[in-house]
Short mmCIF file of C-alpha atoms (C1' of nucleotides) in Angstrom, two decimals:
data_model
loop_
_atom_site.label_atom_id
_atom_site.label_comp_id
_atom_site.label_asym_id
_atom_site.label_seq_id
_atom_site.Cartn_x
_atom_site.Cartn_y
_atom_site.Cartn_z
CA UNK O 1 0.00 0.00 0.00
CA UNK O 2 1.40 3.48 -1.13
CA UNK O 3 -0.57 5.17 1.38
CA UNK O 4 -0.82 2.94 4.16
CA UNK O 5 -1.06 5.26 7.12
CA UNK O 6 -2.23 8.74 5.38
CA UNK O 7 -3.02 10.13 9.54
CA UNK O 8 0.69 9.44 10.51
CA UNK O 9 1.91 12.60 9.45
CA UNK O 10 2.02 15.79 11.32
CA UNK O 11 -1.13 15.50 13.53
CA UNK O 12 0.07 13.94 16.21
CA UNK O 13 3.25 13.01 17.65
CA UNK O 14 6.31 15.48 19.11
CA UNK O 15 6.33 19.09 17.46
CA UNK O 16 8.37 20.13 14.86
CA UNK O 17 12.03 19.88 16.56
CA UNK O 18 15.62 20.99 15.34
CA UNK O 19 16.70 18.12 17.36
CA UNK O 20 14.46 15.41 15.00
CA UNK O 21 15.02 17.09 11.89
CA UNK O 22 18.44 17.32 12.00
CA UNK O 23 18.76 13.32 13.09
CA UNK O 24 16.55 12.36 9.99
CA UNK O 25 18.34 14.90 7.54
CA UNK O 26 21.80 13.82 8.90
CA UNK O 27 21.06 10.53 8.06
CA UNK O 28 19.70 10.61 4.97
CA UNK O 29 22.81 13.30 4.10
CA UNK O 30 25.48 10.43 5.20
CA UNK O 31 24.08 8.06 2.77
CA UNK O 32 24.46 10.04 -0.10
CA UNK O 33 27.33 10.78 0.93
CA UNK O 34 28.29 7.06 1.01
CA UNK O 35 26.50 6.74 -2.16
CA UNK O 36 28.13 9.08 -3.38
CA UNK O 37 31.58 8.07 -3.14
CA UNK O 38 31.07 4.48 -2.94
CA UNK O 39 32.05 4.56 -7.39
CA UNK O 40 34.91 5.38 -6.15
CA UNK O 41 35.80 2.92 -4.56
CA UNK O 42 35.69 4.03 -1.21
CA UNK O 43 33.62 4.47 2.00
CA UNK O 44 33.34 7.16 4.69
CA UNK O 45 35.93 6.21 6.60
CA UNK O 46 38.56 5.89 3.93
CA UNK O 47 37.11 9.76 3.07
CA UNK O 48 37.86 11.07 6.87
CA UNK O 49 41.41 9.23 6.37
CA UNK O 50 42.45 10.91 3.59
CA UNK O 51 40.96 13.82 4.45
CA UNK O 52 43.44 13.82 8.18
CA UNK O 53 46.42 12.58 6.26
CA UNK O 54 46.13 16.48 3.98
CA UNK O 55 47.39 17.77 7.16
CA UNK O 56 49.32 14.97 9.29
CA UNK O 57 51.88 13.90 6.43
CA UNK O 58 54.23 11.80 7.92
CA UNK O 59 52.74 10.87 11.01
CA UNK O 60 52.07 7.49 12.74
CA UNK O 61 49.25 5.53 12.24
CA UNK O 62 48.77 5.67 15.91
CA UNK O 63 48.48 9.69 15.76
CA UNK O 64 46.11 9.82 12.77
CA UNK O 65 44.13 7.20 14.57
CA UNK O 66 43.92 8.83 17.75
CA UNK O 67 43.42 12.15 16.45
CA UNK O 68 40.46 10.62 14.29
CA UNK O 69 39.24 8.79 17.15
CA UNK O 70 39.81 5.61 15.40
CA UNK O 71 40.96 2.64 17.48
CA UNK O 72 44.37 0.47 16.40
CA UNK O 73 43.19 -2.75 14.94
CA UNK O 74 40.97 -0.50 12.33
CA UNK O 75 43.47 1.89 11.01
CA UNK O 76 45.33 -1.41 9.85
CA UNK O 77 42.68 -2.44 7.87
CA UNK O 78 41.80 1.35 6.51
CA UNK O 79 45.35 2.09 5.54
CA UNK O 80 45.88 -1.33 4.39
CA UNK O 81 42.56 -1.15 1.79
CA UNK O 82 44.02 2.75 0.72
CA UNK O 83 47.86 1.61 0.35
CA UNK O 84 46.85 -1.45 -1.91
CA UNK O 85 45.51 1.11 -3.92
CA UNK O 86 48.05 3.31 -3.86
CA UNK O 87 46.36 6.27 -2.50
CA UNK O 88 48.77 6.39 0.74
CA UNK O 89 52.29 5.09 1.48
CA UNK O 90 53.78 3.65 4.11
CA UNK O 91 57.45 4.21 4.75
CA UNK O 92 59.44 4.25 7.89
CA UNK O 93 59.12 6.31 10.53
CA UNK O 94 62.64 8.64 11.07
CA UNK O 95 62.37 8.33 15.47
CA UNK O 96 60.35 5.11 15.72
CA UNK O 97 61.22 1.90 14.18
CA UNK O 98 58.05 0.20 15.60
CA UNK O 99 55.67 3.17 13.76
CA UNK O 100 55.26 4.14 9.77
CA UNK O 101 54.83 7.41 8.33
CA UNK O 102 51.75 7.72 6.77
CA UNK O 103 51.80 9.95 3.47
CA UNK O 104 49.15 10.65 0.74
CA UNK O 105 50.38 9.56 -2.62
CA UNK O 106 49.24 12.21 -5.51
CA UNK O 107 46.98 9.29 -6.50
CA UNK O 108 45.82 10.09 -3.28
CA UNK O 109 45.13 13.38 -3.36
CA UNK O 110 43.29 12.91 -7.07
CA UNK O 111 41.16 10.26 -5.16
CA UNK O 112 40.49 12.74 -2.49
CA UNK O 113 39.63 15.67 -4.59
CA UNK O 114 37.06 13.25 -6.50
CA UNK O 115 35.42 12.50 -3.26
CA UNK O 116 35.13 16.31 -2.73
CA UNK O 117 33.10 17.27 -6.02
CA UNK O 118 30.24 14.40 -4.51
CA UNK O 119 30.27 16.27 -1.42
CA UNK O 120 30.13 19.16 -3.66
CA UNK O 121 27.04 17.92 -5.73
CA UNK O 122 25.62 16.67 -2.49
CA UNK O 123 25.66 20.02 -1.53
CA UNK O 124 24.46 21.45 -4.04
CA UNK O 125 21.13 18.96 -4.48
CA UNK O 126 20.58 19.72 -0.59
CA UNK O 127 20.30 23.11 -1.17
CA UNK O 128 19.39 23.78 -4.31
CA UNK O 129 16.02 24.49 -2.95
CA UNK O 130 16.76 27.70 -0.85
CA UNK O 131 18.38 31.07 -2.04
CA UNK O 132 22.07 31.46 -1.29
CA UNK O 133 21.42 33.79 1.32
CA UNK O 134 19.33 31.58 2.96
CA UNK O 135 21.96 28.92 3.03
CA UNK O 136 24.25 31.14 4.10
CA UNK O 137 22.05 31.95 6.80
CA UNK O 138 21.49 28.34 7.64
CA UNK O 139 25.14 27.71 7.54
CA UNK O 140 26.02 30.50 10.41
CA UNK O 141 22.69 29.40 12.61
CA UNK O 142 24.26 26.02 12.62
CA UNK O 143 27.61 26.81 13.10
CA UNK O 144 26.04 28.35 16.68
CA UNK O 145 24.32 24.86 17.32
CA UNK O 146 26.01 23.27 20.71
CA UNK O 147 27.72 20.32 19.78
CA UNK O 148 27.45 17.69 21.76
CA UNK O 149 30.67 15.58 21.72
CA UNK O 150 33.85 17.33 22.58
CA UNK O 151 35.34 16.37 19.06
CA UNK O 152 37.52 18.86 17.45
CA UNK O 153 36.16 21.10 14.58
CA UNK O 154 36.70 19.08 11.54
CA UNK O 155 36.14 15.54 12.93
CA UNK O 156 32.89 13.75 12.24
CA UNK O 157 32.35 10.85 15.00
CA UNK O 158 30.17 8.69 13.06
CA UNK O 159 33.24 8.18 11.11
CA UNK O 160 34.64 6.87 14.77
CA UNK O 161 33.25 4.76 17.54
CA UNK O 162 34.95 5.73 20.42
CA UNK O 163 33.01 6.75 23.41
CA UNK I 1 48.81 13.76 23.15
CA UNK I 2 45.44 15.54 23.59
CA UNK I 3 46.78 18.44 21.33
CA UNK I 4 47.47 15.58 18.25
CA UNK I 5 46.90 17.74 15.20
CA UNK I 6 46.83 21.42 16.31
CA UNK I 7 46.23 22.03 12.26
CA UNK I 8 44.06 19.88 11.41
CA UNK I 9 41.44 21.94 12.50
CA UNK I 10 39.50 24.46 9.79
CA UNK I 11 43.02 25.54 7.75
CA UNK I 12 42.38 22.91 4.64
CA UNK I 13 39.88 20.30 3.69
CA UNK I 14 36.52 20.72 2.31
CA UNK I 15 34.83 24.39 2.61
CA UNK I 16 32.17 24.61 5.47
CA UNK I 17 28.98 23.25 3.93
CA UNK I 18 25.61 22.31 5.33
CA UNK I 19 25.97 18.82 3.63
CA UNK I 20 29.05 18.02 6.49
CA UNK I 21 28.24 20.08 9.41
CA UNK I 22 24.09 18.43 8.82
CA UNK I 23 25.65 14.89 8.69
CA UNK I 24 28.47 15.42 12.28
CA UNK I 25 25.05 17.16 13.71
CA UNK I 26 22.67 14.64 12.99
CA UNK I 27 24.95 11.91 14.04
CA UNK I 28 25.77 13.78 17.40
CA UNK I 29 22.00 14.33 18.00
CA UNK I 30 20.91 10.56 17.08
CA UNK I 31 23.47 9.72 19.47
CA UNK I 32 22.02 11.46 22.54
CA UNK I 33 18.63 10.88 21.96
CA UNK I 34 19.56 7.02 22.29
CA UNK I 35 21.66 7.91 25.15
CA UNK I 36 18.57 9.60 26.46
CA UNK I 37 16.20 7.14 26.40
CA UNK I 38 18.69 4.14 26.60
CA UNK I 39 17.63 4.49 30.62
CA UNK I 40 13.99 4.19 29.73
CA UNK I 41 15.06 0.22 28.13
CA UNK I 42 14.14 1.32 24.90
CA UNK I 43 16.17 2.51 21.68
CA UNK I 44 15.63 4.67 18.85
CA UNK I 45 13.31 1.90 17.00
CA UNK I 46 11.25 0.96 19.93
CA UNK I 47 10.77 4.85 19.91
CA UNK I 48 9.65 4.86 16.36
CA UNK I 49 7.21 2.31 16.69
CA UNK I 50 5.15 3.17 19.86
CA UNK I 51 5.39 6.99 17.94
CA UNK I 52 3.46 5.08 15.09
CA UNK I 53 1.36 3.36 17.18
CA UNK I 54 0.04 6.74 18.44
CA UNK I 55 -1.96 6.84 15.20
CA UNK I 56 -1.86 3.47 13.53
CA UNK I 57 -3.94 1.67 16.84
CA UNK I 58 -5.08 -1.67 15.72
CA UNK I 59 -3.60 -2.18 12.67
CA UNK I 60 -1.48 -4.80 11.82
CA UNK I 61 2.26 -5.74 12.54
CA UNK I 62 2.68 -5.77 8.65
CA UNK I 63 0.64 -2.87 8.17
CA UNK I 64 3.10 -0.74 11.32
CA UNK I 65 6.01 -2.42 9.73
CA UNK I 66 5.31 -0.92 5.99
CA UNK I 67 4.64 1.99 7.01
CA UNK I 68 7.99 2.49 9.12
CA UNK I 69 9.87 0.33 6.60
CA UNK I 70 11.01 -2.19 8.75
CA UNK I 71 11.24 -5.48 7.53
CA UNK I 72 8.45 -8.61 9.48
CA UNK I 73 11.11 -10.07 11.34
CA UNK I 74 12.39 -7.24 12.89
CA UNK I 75 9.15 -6.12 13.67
CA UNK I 76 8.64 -9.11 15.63
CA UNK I 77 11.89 -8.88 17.80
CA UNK I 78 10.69 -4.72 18.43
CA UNK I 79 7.12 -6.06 19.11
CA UNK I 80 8.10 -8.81 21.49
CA UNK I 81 10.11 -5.94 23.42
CA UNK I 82 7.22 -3.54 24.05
CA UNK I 83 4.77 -6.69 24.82
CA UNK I 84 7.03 -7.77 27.54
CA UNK I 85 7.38 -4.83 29.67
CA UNK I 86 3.41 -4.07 28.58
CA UNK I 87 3.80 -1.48 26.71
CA UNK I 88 1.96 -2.88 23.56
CA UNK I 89 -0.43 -5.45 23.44
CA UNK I 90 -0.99 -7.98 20.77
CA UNK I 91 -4.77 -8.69 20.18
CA UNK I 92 -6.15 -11.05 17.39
CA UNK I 93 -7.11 -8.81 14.45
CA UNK I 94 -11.00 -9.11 13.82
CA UNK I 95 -10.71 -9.68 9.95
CA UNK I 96 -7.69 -11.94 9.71
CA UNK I 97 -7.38 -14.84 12.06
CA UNK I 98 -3.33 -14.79 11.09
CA UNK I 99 -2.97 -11.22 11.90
CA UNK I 100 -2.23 -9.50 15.36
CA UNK I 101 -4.03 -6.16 16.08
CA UNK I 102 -0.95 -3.94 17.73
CA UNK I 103 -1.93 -1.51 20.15
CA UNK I 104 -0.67 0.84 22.98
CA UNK I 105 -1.51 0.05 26.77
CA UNK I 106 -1.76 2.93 28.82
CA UNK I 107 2.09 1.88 30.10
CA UNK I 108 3.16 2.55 26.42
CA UNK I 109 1.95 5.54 26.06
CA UNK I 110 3.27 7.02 29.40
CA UNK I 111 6.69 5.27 28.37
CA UNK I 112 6.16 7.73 25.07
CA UNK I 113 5.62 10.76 26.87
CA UNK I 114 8.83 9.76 28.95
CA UNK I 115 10.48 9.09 25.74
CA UNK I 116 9.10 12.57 24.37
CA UNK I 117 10.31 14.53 27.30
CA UNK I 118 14.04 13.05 26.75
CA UNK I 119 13.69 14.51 23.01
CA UNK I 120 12.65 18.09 24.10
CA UNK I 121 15.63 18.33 26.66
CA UNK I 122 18.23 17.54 24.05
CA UNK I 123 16.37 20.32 22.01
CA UNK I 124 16.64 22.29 24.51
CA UNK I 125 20.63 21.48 24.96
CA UNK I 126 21.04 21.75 21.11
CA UNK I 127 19.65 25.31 20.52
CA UNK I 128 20.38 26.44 23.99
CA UNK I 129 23.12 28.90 22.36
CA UNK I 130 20.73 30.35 20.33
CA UNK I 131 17.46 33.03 20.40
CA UNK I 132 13.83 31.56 19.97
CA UNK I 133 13.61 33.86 17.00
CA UNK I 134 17.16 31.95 15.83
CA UNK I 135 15.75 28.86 17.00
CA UNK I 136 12.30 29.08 14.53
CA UNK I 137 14.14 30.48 11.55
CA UNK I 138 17.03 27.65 11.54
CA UNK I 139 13.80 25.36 11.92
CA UNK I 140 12.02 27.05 8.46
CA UNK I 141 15.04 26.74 6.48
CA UNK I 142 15.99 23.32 7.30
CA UNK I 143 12.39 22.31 6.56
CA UNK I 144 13.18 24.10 3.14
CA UNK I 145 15.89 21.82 2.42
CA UNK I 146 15.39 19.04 -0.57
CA UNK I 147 14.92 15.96 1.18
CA UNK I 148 16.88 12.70 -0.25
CA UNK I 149 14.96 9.75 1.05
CA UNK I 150 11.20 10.05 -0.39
CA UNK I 151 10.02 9.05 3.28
CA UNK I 152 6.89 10.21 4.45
CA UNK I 153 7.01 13.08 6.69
CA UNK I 154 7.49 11.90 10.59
CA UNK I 155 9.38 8.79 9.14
CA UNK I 156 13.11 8.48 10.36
CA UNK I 157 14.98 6.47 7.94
CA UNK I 158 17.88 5.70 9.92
CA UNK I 159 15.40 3.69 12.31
CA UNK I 160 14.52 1.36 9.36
CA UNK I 161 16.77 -0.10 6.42
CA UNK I 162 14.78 -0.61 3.71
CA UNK I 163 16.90 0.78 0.34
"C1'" DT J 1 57.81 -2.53 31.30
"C1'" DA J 2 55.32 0.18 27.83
"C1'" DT J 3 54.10 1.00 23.06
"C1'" DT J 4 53.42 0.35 17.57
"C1'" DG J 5 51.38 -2.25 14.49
"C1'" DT J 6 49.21 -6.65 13.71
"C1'" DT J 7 46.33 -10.74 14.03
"C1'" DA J 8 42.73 -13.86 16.05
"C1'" DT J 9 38.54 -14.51 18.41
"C1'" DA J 10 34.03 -13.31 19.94
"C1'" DC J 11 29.97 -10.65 19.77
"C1'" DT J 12 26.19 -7.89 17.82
"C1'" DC J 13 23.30 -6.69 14.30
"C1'" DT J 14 21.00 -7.49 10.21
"C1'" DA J 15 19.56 -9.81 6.08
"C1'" DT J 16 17.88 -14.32 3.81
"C1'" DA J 17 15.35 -17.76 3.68
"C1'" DA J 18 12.71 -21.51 5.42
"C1'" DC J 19 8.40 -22.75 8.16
"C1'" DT J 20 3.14 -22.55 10.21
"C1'" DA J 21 -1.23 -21.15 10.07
"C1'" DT J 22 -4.41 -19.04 7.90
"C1'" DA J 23 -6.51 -16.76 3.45
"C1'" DT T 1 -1.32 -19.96 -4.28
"C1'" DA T 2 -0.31 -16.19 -1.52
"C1'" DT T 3 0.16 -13.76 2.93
"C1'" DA T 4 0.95 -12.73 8.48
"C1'" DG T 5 3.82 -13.88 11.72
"C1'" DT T 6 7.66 -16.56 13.32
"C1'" DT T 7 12.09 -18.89 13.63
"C1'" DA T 8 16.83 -20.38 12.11
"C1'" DT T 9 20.98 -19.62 9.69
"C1'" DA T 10 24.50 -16.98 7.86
"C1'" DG T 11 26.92 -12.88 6.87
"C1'" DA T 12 28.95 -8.13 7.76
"C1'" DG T 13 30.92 -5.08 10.98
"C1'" DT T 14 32.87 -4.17 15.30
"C1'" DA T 15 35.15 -4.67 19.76
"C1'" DT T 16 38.46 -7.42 22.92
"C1'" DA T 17 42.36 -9.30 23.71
"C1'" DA T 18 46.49 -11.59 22.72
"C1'" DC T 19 50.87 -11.19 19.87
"C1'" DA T 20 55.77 -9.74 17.88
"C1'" DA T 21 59.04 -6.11 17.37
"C1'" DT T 22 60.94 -2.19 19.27
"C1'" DA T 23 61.29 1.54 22.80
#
DNA sequence: TATTGTTATACTCTATAACTATA
DNA sequence: TATAGTTATAGAGTATAACAATA
C-alpha cells in the first residue's frame, strides 16, 4: 500500500524539533554521501582518512588514529585497503622503528579531490532548494548549534566509535 | 597527546557546507537521543514504533512495519520488546485470524511521553546557544531543504533499512 | 615494562530464507 | 497460491584481547 497510514503525518506526535530534523536529515545526508563516493571505490571512513592525512603527512598511524578517534586494529585495515591502492604510502618512521609514516600519494590526493566534487554535488542537491542567502544563513545558525561531543572542529564521530 | 593535530582543525579540507556540518550534527544528535532514552530500556526503534502506534492503533504488525519500513522479522523482535514490559499489546485482528491487532496500553503511552520529554531536553541542549527567534528560523530553512529519502514526513529512515 | 602495528577470536546486528497457520 | 507472523541460519561489521618487534 502506497498510502498505508495517510493520519501518521504531522497531527500527532512530538512538534516540529531541530533536534528530529536534524537526526533524519543527517542521516539521509550520510548516505548520499556514502552513495556518493562508494564509485569510487571508497567508504566514509577511507574519506575522513584521507581527508586527516592532507594535514598529518608523515605521522604514525597511531596519531592519525587517535586524532580521528579511530581505534588500532581498524586503522590497519583502513590504511591497508588505501595503500593497496596506492592512494597512501607507508614508509618508515625517522624516530620510531616500531611506527610508519603515513603519506598521501598524488593518487591520493586525485582520489580525495574526487570525493570532494560528490560532497560538492551533495551540496548542491541539498540546497538547491533555498536562495544562497538563505543557506548562508542556515550555515552560520548552525555553526552556533552546541555540539554535543567534545570532538575537534573538523572531525565527524560517526566516522569513529569511540566513546 | 590531547593536542594531536593542532592544524588539522579548519586551515584545509573541504569548505564549510551544510551537507558536512548536517551529517556530524545529525549523528551527534541521534546519538544522545539514544543515550537519552537508553535508561527508559528502549532505543531509537522501539521509539519509532510506539510513535506510530500513536496513530496506527489496531492495525497490523505488517501494516506498522510498511509503514515504518522495517522489515516482518524485525518487527517481531521490536514487538516482542514492548509486549514484555506491557507497553503494547498484541490482540487477534477481527478480519484476519493470522494477523495480530498492535496496540498501545496505557504503560506505552506514558513510556512515550517519557520518551518525548528526553527529546525536548536535548532540544533544549542543542539550541540552547541560540534566540527563539534563531531557533524558529534555523527550523524554516531546514524544513526548506530538498529531502533525499522520499520518506513520508514523521518517518526516520535511519530507524529502518529498507533501500 | 610500555608502546606500535598486527592478528585472532568473539559478539552484535542485520539480512535471507525456510516454516506454520491461515486466506 | 499467496500472505501474516515466526524462527533459524548466515553474513557483515565491530570490539576485545592476545601477539611480535621495538622503545
Amino acid at each position: 500500500m502506497s498510502h498505508a497510514a495517510p493520519d501518521a503525518r504531522g497531527l500527532l506526535g512530538p512538534p516540529p524539533s531541530v533536534a528530529f530534523i536534524v537526526s533524519r536529515l543527517g542521516f539521509e545526508v550520510s548516505q548520499a554521501l556514502a552513495d556518493g563516493i562508494e564509485p569510487l571505490g571508497i567508504d566514509p571512513q577511507h574519506f575522513g582518512l584521507l581527508r586527516a592525512l592532507l594535514v598529518m603527512e608523515g605521522q604514525s598511524q597511531k596519531a592519525v588514529g587517535t586524532s580521528l578517534g579511530i581505534p588500532p586494529n581498524r586503522m590497519v585495515a583502513l590504511v591497508d585497503d588505501l595503500e593497496s591502492r596506492g592512494a597512501v604510502k607507508r614508509t618508515k618512521h625517522p624516530d620510531d622503528r616500531r611506527a610508519y609514516a603515513l603519506s598521501l600519494t598524488p593518487k591520493g590526493r586525485k582520489l580525495f579531490e574526487r570525493a570532494l566534487e560528490v560532497v560538492i554535488s551533495v551540496e548542491t542537491r541539498l540546497c538547491g532548494s533555498i536562495s544562497k542567502d538563505d543557506r548562508s544563513r542556515l550555515l552560520e545558525l548552525l555553526s552556533r548549534l552546541t555540539s554535543f561531543s567534545g570532538a575537534p572542529d573538523g572531525v565527524h564521530p560517526g566516522l569513529t566509535s569511540q566513546p
